[in-house]
Amino acid sequence: MDVFNWLIAAGPTVLLPVIITIIGLIFGLKITRSFKSGLTLGIGFAGIKLILDFMTTNVGPAAKAMVDRTGVHLTALDVGWGSIAAVTWASPIIAILIFGILLVNIILLILKKTHTLDVDIWNYHHMAIVGVMVYFVTKNIWLGIGSSILMALITFKLADWSQPIVESFFGIPGVSLPTVSALSSLVIAWPLNWLLDRIPFMRNNKFSIKDAQKYLGFFGDSMIMGLIIGMVIGWLAGYDLMKVMQLGVSMSAVLVLIPKMTSLFMEGLMPISDAAQKWSEKRFKGRKLFIGLDAAVVVGNQDVITTALIIIPLTIAMALILPGNSVLPFADLAVVPFRVALVVALTNGNLIKNIIIGLVVTASLLWCGTATAPVLTAIAKSVGIKLGANSLYISSFAATSMIQSFIVYFAFTWHPLISIPVLIIAFAGIWYFFDGIKHVNKNMEMQDAVTD
């Protein structure tokens, strides 16, 4: 536990290289190549984190200034996923929850009920926070453990089901993304995308970022779009001309730099991915094994970043007018790319669909964040987190603001004897449906191969 806690305290830039090096050795790579792959991923992650921090530093104050100009007072401040992670890791039951999630992954792999080997231990806090909050509310450790285990089951299956769109759209073979902050959006996006496809205009519309760039010409270039969006945010915030221009250049820099950092992820990942594929082919004949990584590997995609930069100002506007919302978006505006990444992949880059679905996802984040802000605030105080005096409550676009997490939290805290069985039955039905579709598709592919 001392070694484990030291690694966790070191953060993902240290933890990721260590884990990837170990995984590479398990899959048969030489230690030098494994270490280099792990270090490359760590460098890529550090670069992305620096850029996201840079984005938060610039967009956050502008967003707050926009809200201040409206005179609207929101009572729950978005303090960011980092603060929520700190609350999670400070919980007295965190060790039990982390090892429970790890055990679930191992058991599912042994039973061949998942293809995802989740090495993204740092982001286990997304699953663990549900258990922490359930335990805090119910004082029942078994309900706390059970909620995190169910979160893990749902997460690993969502990662399996979404892997084909990750591989197809982002071009990353042998990788799934069991990051709850990205996956949760699919809970809303899948049915909403199906509904939008029932509308002829939406079904036939193929408008993408590339189309927008074609029609916009010079103004469609990613760095120019970042410049314009940043300047508009600064203008709405009431900045003077110099600050407006500075914010515009900052947003332009984000669009240019994040893809370059993401390329480091790809460079470090490919040797591990290739080795894992060969390893799985030898030991799991006829079975695929996906390496579960942080969704940061895809947020640098140009469609994702551009969609996020459009959604960010709309998120702020929505927070002001959405009935029942008390959350002031602030620190987590920088992680909007994570919330829309798999939506973009699902729609194959359809910009109109991305914006519609992205706004519905954003509304759910605000409502769920409002509903659970009092509990999250109480937990933060209980573990000694010092809160600012500018807000009555704290919230985030992480924790139980995400629809998947909120549903599990609600089921385990609202009449558990009724709601837990209902949730388990619903999830089992969805599991049967999705695996049934994959089985049918596999049979059709085999028949096509025989015909050919």
Coordinates of C-alpha atoms in Angstrom, one line a residue, residues 126-449:
H126 CA -14.3 8.3 -11.5
M127 CA -15.7 4.9 -10.4
A128 CA -14.6 5.2 -6.8
I129 CA -16.2 8.6 -6.1
V130 CA -19.6 7.0 -6.5
G131 CA -18.8 4.5 -3.8
V132 CA -17.4 7.3 -1.6
M133 CA -20.5 9.4 -1.9
V134 CA -22.9 6.4 -1.4
Y135 CA -20.9 5.4 1.7
F136 CA -21.0 9.0 3.0
V137 CA -24.8 9.2 2.6
T138 CA -25.8 5.7 3.7
K139 CA -23.0 4.9 6.2
N140 CA -23.2 1.4 4.7
I141 CA -19.8 0.2 3.4
W142 CA -21.3 -2.7 1.4
L143 CA -23.5 -0.3 -0.5
G144 CA -20.4 1.9 -1.2
I145 CA -18.4 -1.1 -2.5
G146 CA -21.3 -2.4 -4.5
S147 CA -21.9 0.9 -6.2
S148 CA -18.3 1.2 -7.3
I149 CA -18.3 -2.4 -8.5
L150 CA -21.4 -1.8 -10.6
M151 CA -19.8 1.3 -11.9
A152 CA -16.8 -0.8 -13.0
L153 CA -19.1 -3.4 -14.7
I154 CA -20.9 -0.7 -16.6
T155 CA -17.7 1.1 -17.5
F156 CA -15.8 -1.9 -18.9
K157 CA -18.8 -3.0 -21.0
L158 CA -19.3 0.6 -22.3
A159 CA -15.6 0.6 -23.2
D160 CA -16.1 -2.7 -25.1
W161 CA -19.2 -1.5 -27.0
S162 CA -17.6 1.8 -27.9
Q163 CA -14.3 0.4 -29.0
P164 CA -15.3 -0.1 -32.7
I165 CA -16.1 3.7 -33.1
V166 CA -12.9 4.6 -31.3
E167 CA -10.9 2.5 -33.8
S168 CA -12.9 3.5 -36.8
F169 CA -13.0 7.3 -36.2
F170 CA -9.8 8.0 -34.4
G171 CA -7.7 5.2 -36.1
I172 CA -6.5 3.7 -32.9
P173 CA -6.5 -0.2 -33.2
G174 CA -6.5 -2.4 -30.1
V175 CA -7.5 0.4 -27.7
S176 CA -10.6 1.1 -25.7
L177 CA -11.4 4.1 -23.5
P178 CA -12.7 3.1 -20.1
T179 CA -12.7 6.7 -18.9
V180 CA -16.0 7.4 -17.3
S181 CA -15.8 11.2 -18.1
A182 CA -15.9 10.3 -21.8
L183 CA -18.0 7.1 -21.7
S184 CA -20.9 8.6 -19.7
S185 CA -21.9 10.9 -22.6
L186 CA -22.7 7.8 -24.7
V187 CA -25.5 6.9 -22.3
I188 CA -27.3 9.9 -23.7
A189 CA -25.7 10.1 -27.1
W190 CA -26.6 6.6 -28.3
P191 CA -30.4 6.9 -27.9
L192 CA -30.4 10.6 -29.0
N193 CA -28.3 9.8 -32.1
W194 CA -30.8 7.0 -33.0
L195 CA -33.6 9.5 -32.5
L196 CA -31.9 12.2 -34.7
D197 CA -31.4 9.6 -37.4
R198 CA -35.2 9.2 -37.6
I199 CA -35.4 12.8 -38.8
P200 CA -34.6 12.9 -42.6
F201 CA -32.7 16.2 -42.5
M202 CA -30.4 14.9 -39.7
R203 CA -30.1 11.4 -41.2
N204 CA -29.0 12.8 -44.6
N205 CA -26.9 15.7 -43.2
K206 CA -23.1 15.0 -43.3
F207 CA -21.9 18.4 -42.3
S208 CA -18.6 18.1 -40.5
I209 CA -15.7 20.3 -39.4
K210 CA -14.0 19.8 -42.7
D211 CA -17.1 21.0 -44.5
A212 CA -17.2 24.0 -42.3
Q213 CA -13.6 24.7 -43.1
K214 CA -14.3 24.4 -46.8
Y215 CA -17.1 26.9 -46.7
L216 CA -15.3 29.2 -44.4
G217 CA -12.0 29.2 -46.3
F218 CA -9.4 31.1 -44.4
F219 CA -11.7 31.4 -41.3
G220 CA -12.1 27.6 -41.3
D221 CA -8.5 26.9 -40.4
S222 CA -8.3 25.5 -36.9
M223 CA -6.0 28.1 -35.5
I224 CA -8.1 30.9 -37.0
M225 CA -11.3 29.3 -35.5
G226 CA -9.6 29.2 -32.1
L227 CA -8.6 32.8 -32.4
I228 CA -12.2 33.9 -33.3
I229 CA -13.9 31.8 -30.6
G230 CA -11.4 33.0 -28.0
M231 CA -11.9 36.7 -29.0
V232 CA -15.7 36.3 -28.9
I233 CA -15.5 34.8 -25.3
G234 CA -13.3 37.7 -24.3
W235 CA -15.6 40.3 -25.8
L236 CA -18.6 38.8 -24.0
A237 CA -16.6 38.8 -20.8
G238 CA -16.1 42.6 -21.2
Y239 CA -12.4 42.4 -21.6
D240 CA -10.4 45.3 -23.1
L241 CA -9.0 44.9 -26.6
M242 CA -5.6 43.7 -25.4
K243 CA -7.1 40.9 -23.2
V244 CA -9.5 40.0 -26.0
M245 CA -6.6 39.4 -28.4
Q246 CA -4.6 37.6 -25.7
L247 CA -7.5 35.2 -25.1
G248 CA -7.9 34.7 -28.8
V249 CA -4.3 33.7 -29.3
S250 CA -4.4 31.4 -26.3
M251 CA -7.4 29.5 -27.7
S252 CA -5.6 29.4 -31.1
A253 CA -2.6 27.9 -29.3
V254 CA -4.8 25.2 -27.7
L255 CA -6.1 24.1 -31.1
V256 CA -2.6 23.8 -32.5
L257 CA -0.7 22.3 -29.6
I258 CA -3.0 19.6 -28.3
P259 CA -2.9 17.5 -31.5
K260 CA 0.9 17.7 -31.4
M261 CA 0.9 16.4 -27.8
T262 CA -1.6 13.7 -28.7
S263 CA 0.8 12.4 -31.4
L264 CA 3.2 11.6 -28.6
F265 CA 0.5 9.3 -27.1
M266 CA 0.2 7.5 -30.5
E267 CA 4.0 7.2 -30.8
G268 CA 4.3 5.6 -27.4
L269 CA 1.1 3.5 -27.6
M270 CA 1.7 1.7 -30.9
P271 CA 4.5 -0.7 -29.8
I272 CA 2.4 -1.7 -26.7
S273 CA -0.8 -2.1 -28.8
D274 CA 1.0 -4.2 -31.4
A275 CA 2.6 -6.4 -28.7
A276 CA -0.7 -6.8 -26.9
Q277 CA -2.4 -7.9 -30.1
K278 CA 0.2 -10.5 -30.8
W279 CA 0.1 -11.6 -27.1
S280 CA -3.6 -12.0 -27.1
E281 CA -3.6 -13.9 -30.4
K282 CA -1.3 -16.5 -28.9
R283 CA -3.1 -16.9 -25.6
F284 CA -6.7 -16.0 -26.4
K285 CA -7.2 -17.5 -29.9
G286 CA -10.2 -16.0 -31.6
R287 CA -10.5 -13.3 -28.9
K288 CA -9.5 -9.6 -28.9
L289 CA -7.8 -7.8 -26.0
F290 CA -8.1 -4.1 -25.8
I291 CA -5.8 -1.9 -23.8
G292 CA -7.9 0.5 -21.8
L293 CA -6.4 4.0 -21.8
D294 CA -7.2 7.5 -20.7
A295 CA -9.5 9.3 -23.2
A296 CA -6.8 12.0 -23.4
V297 CA -5.4 10.0 -26.3
V298 CA -8.3 11.3 -28.5
V299 CA -9.2 14.8 -27.2
G300 CA -6.6 16.3 -29.5
N301 CA -8.6 15.3 -32.6
Q302 CA -9.5 18.5 -34.5
D303 CA -13.2 17.7 -34.7
V304 CA -13.3 17.1 -30.9
I305 CA -11.5 20.3 -30.0
T306 CA -13.5 22.5 -32.4
T307 CA -16.8 21.0 -31.1
A308 CA -15.7 21.6 -27.5
L309 CA -14.8 25.2 -28.2
I310 CA -18.2 25.8 -29.7
I311 CA -19.9 24.0 -26.7
I312 CA -17.9 25.9 -24.0
P313 CA -19.6 29.4 -24.5
L314 CA -22.9 27.6 -25.1
T315 CA -22.4 25.8 -21.8
I316 CA -21.9 29.1 -20.0
A317 CA -25.0 30.6 -21.6
M318 CA -27.0 27.4 -20.8
A319 CA -26.0 27.7 -17.1
L320 CA -27.5 31.1 -16.9
I321 CA -30.9 30.2 -18.4
L322 CA -31.4 26.4 -17.6
P323 CA -34.3 26.0 -15.1
G324 CA -33.2 24.2 -11.9
N325 CA -29.4 24.8 -12.5
S326 CA -27.2 26.1 -9.7
V327 CA -23.8 25.3 -11.1
L328 CA -21.4 28.0 -12.3
P329 CA -19.2 26.3 -14.9
F330 CA -15.6 27.2 -14.3
A331 CA -12.6 24.9 -13.8
D332 CA -14.0 21.9 -15.8
L333 CA -14.7 24.0 -18.9
A334 CA -11.2 22.7 -20.0
V335 CA -12.4 19.1 -19.9
V336 CA -15.4 19.6 -22.2
P337 CA -13.4 17.9 -25.0
F338 CA -13.6 14.7 -22.9
R339 CA -17.3 15.0 -22.7
V340 CA -17.8 15.3 -26.4
A341 CA -15.0 13.1 -27.7
L342 CA -17.0 9.9 -28.1
V343 CA -20.1 11.8 -29.2
V344 CA -18.0 13.1 -32.2
A345 CA -16.8 9.5 -32.9
L346 CA -20.4 8.2 -32.7
T347 CA -21.8 10.7 -35.2
N348 CA -18.7 10.3 -37.4
G349 CA -17.9 14.0 -37.0
N350 CA -21.4 15.4 -37.9
L351 CA -21.0 18.9 -36.5
I352 CA -24.8 19.6 -36.2
K353 CA -25.4 16.4 -34.3
N354 CA -22.4 17.0 -32.1
I355 CA -23.7 20.4 -31.0
I356 CA -27.2 19.1 -30.3
I357 CA -26.1 16.0 -28.4
G358 CA -23.3 18.0 -26.7
L359 CA -25.8 20.5 -25.3
V360 CA -28.1 17.8 -24.0
V361 CA -25.1 16.1 -22.3
T362 CA -24.1 19.6 -20.9
A363 CA -27.7 20.1 -19.5
S364 CA -27.5 16.7 -17.7
L365 CA -24.1 17.6 -16.2
L366 CA -25.6 20.9 -14.8
W367 CA -28.7 19.2 -13.4
C368 CA -26.9 16.2 -11.9
G369 CA -24.2 18.5 -10.6
T370 CA -26.8 20.7 -8.9
A371 CA -28.6 17.8 -7.3
T372 CA -25.4 16.3 -5.8
A373 CA -23.5 19.5 -4.9
P374 CA -24.6 19.5 -1.2
V375 CA -23.3 16.0 -0.6
L376 CA -20.0 16.6 -2.5
T377 CA -19.5 19.7 -0.5
A378 CA -20.1 17.9 2.8
I379 CA -17.6 15.1 1.8
A380 CA -15.0 17.7 0.9
K381 CA -15.3 19.3 4.3
S382 CA -15.2 16.0 6.0
V383 CA -11.8 15.1 4.5
G384 CA -10.3 18.5 5.3
I385 CA -10.5 20.1 1.9
K386 CA -10.5 23.9 2.4
L387 CA -13.2 25.5 0.3
G388 CA -13.3 29.1 -0.9
A389 CA -15.7 31.6 0.5
N390 CA -17.1 32.6 -2.9
S391 CA -19.6 29.7 -3.1
L392 CA -22.1 27.9 -0.9
Y393 CA -21.4 24.6 -2.5
I394 CA -18.9 22.9 -4.8
S395 CA -19.6 20.9 -7.9
S396 CA -17.8 19.6 -11.0
F397 CA -18.4 18.1 -14.4
A398 CA -16.9 14.9 -12.9
A399 CA -18.1 12.9 -9.9
T400 CA -21.9 12.2 -9.9
S401 CA -22.6 15.1 -12.4
M402 CA -22.1 12.5 -15.1
I403 CA -25.3 10.7 -16.0
Q404 CA -23.9 7.1 -15.6
S405 CA -22.5 8.0 -12.2
F406 CA -25.6 9.8 -11.1
I407 CA -27.9 6.9 -12.0
V408 CA -25.8 4.5 -10.0
Y409 CA -25.5 6.9 -7.1
F410 CA -29.3 7.6 -7.1
A411 CA -30.1 3.8 -7.2
F412 CA -27.9 3.1 -4.2
T413 CA -29.2 6.0 -2.1
W414 CA -32.9 6.1 -3.0
H415 CA -34.8 3.0 -1.7
P416 CA -31.9 0.7 -2.5
L417 CA -34.0 -2.5 -2.2
I418 CA -36.2 -1.3 -5.0
S419 CA -33.9 0.8 -7.2
I420 CA -30.8 -1.4 -7.2
P421 CA -32.6 -4.5 -8.6
V422 CA -34.3 -2.3 -11.3
L423 CA -31.0 -0.9 -12.3
I424 CA -29.3 -4.3 -12.5
I425 CA -32.1 -5.7 -14.6
A426 CA -32.0 -2.7 -16.9
F427 CA -28.2 -3.0 -17.3
A428 CA -28.5 -6.8 -17.9
G429 CA -31.0 -6.2 -20.6
I430 CA -28.8 -3.6 -22.3
W431 CA -25.8 -6.0 -22.0
Y432 CA -27.8 -8.8 -23.7
F433 CA -29.0 -6.4 -26.4
F434 CA -25.5 -5.0 -27.3
D435 CA -23.8 -8.4 -27.1
G436 CA -26.6 -9.8 -29.3
I437 CA -26.0 -7.2 -31.9
K438 CA -22.2 -8.0 -32.0
H439 CA -23.0 -11.7 -32.2
V440 CA -25.3 -11.1 -35.2
N441 CA -22.8 -8.8 -36.9
K442 CA -20.0 -11.4 -36.4
N443 CA -22.1 -14.1 -38.0
M444 CA -22.9 -11.9 -40.9
E445 CA -19.2 -11.2 -41.4
M446 CA -18.4 -14.9 -41.4
Q447 CA -21.1 -15.6 -43.9
D448 CA -19.8 -12.8 -46.2
A449 CA -16.3 -14.3 -45.9

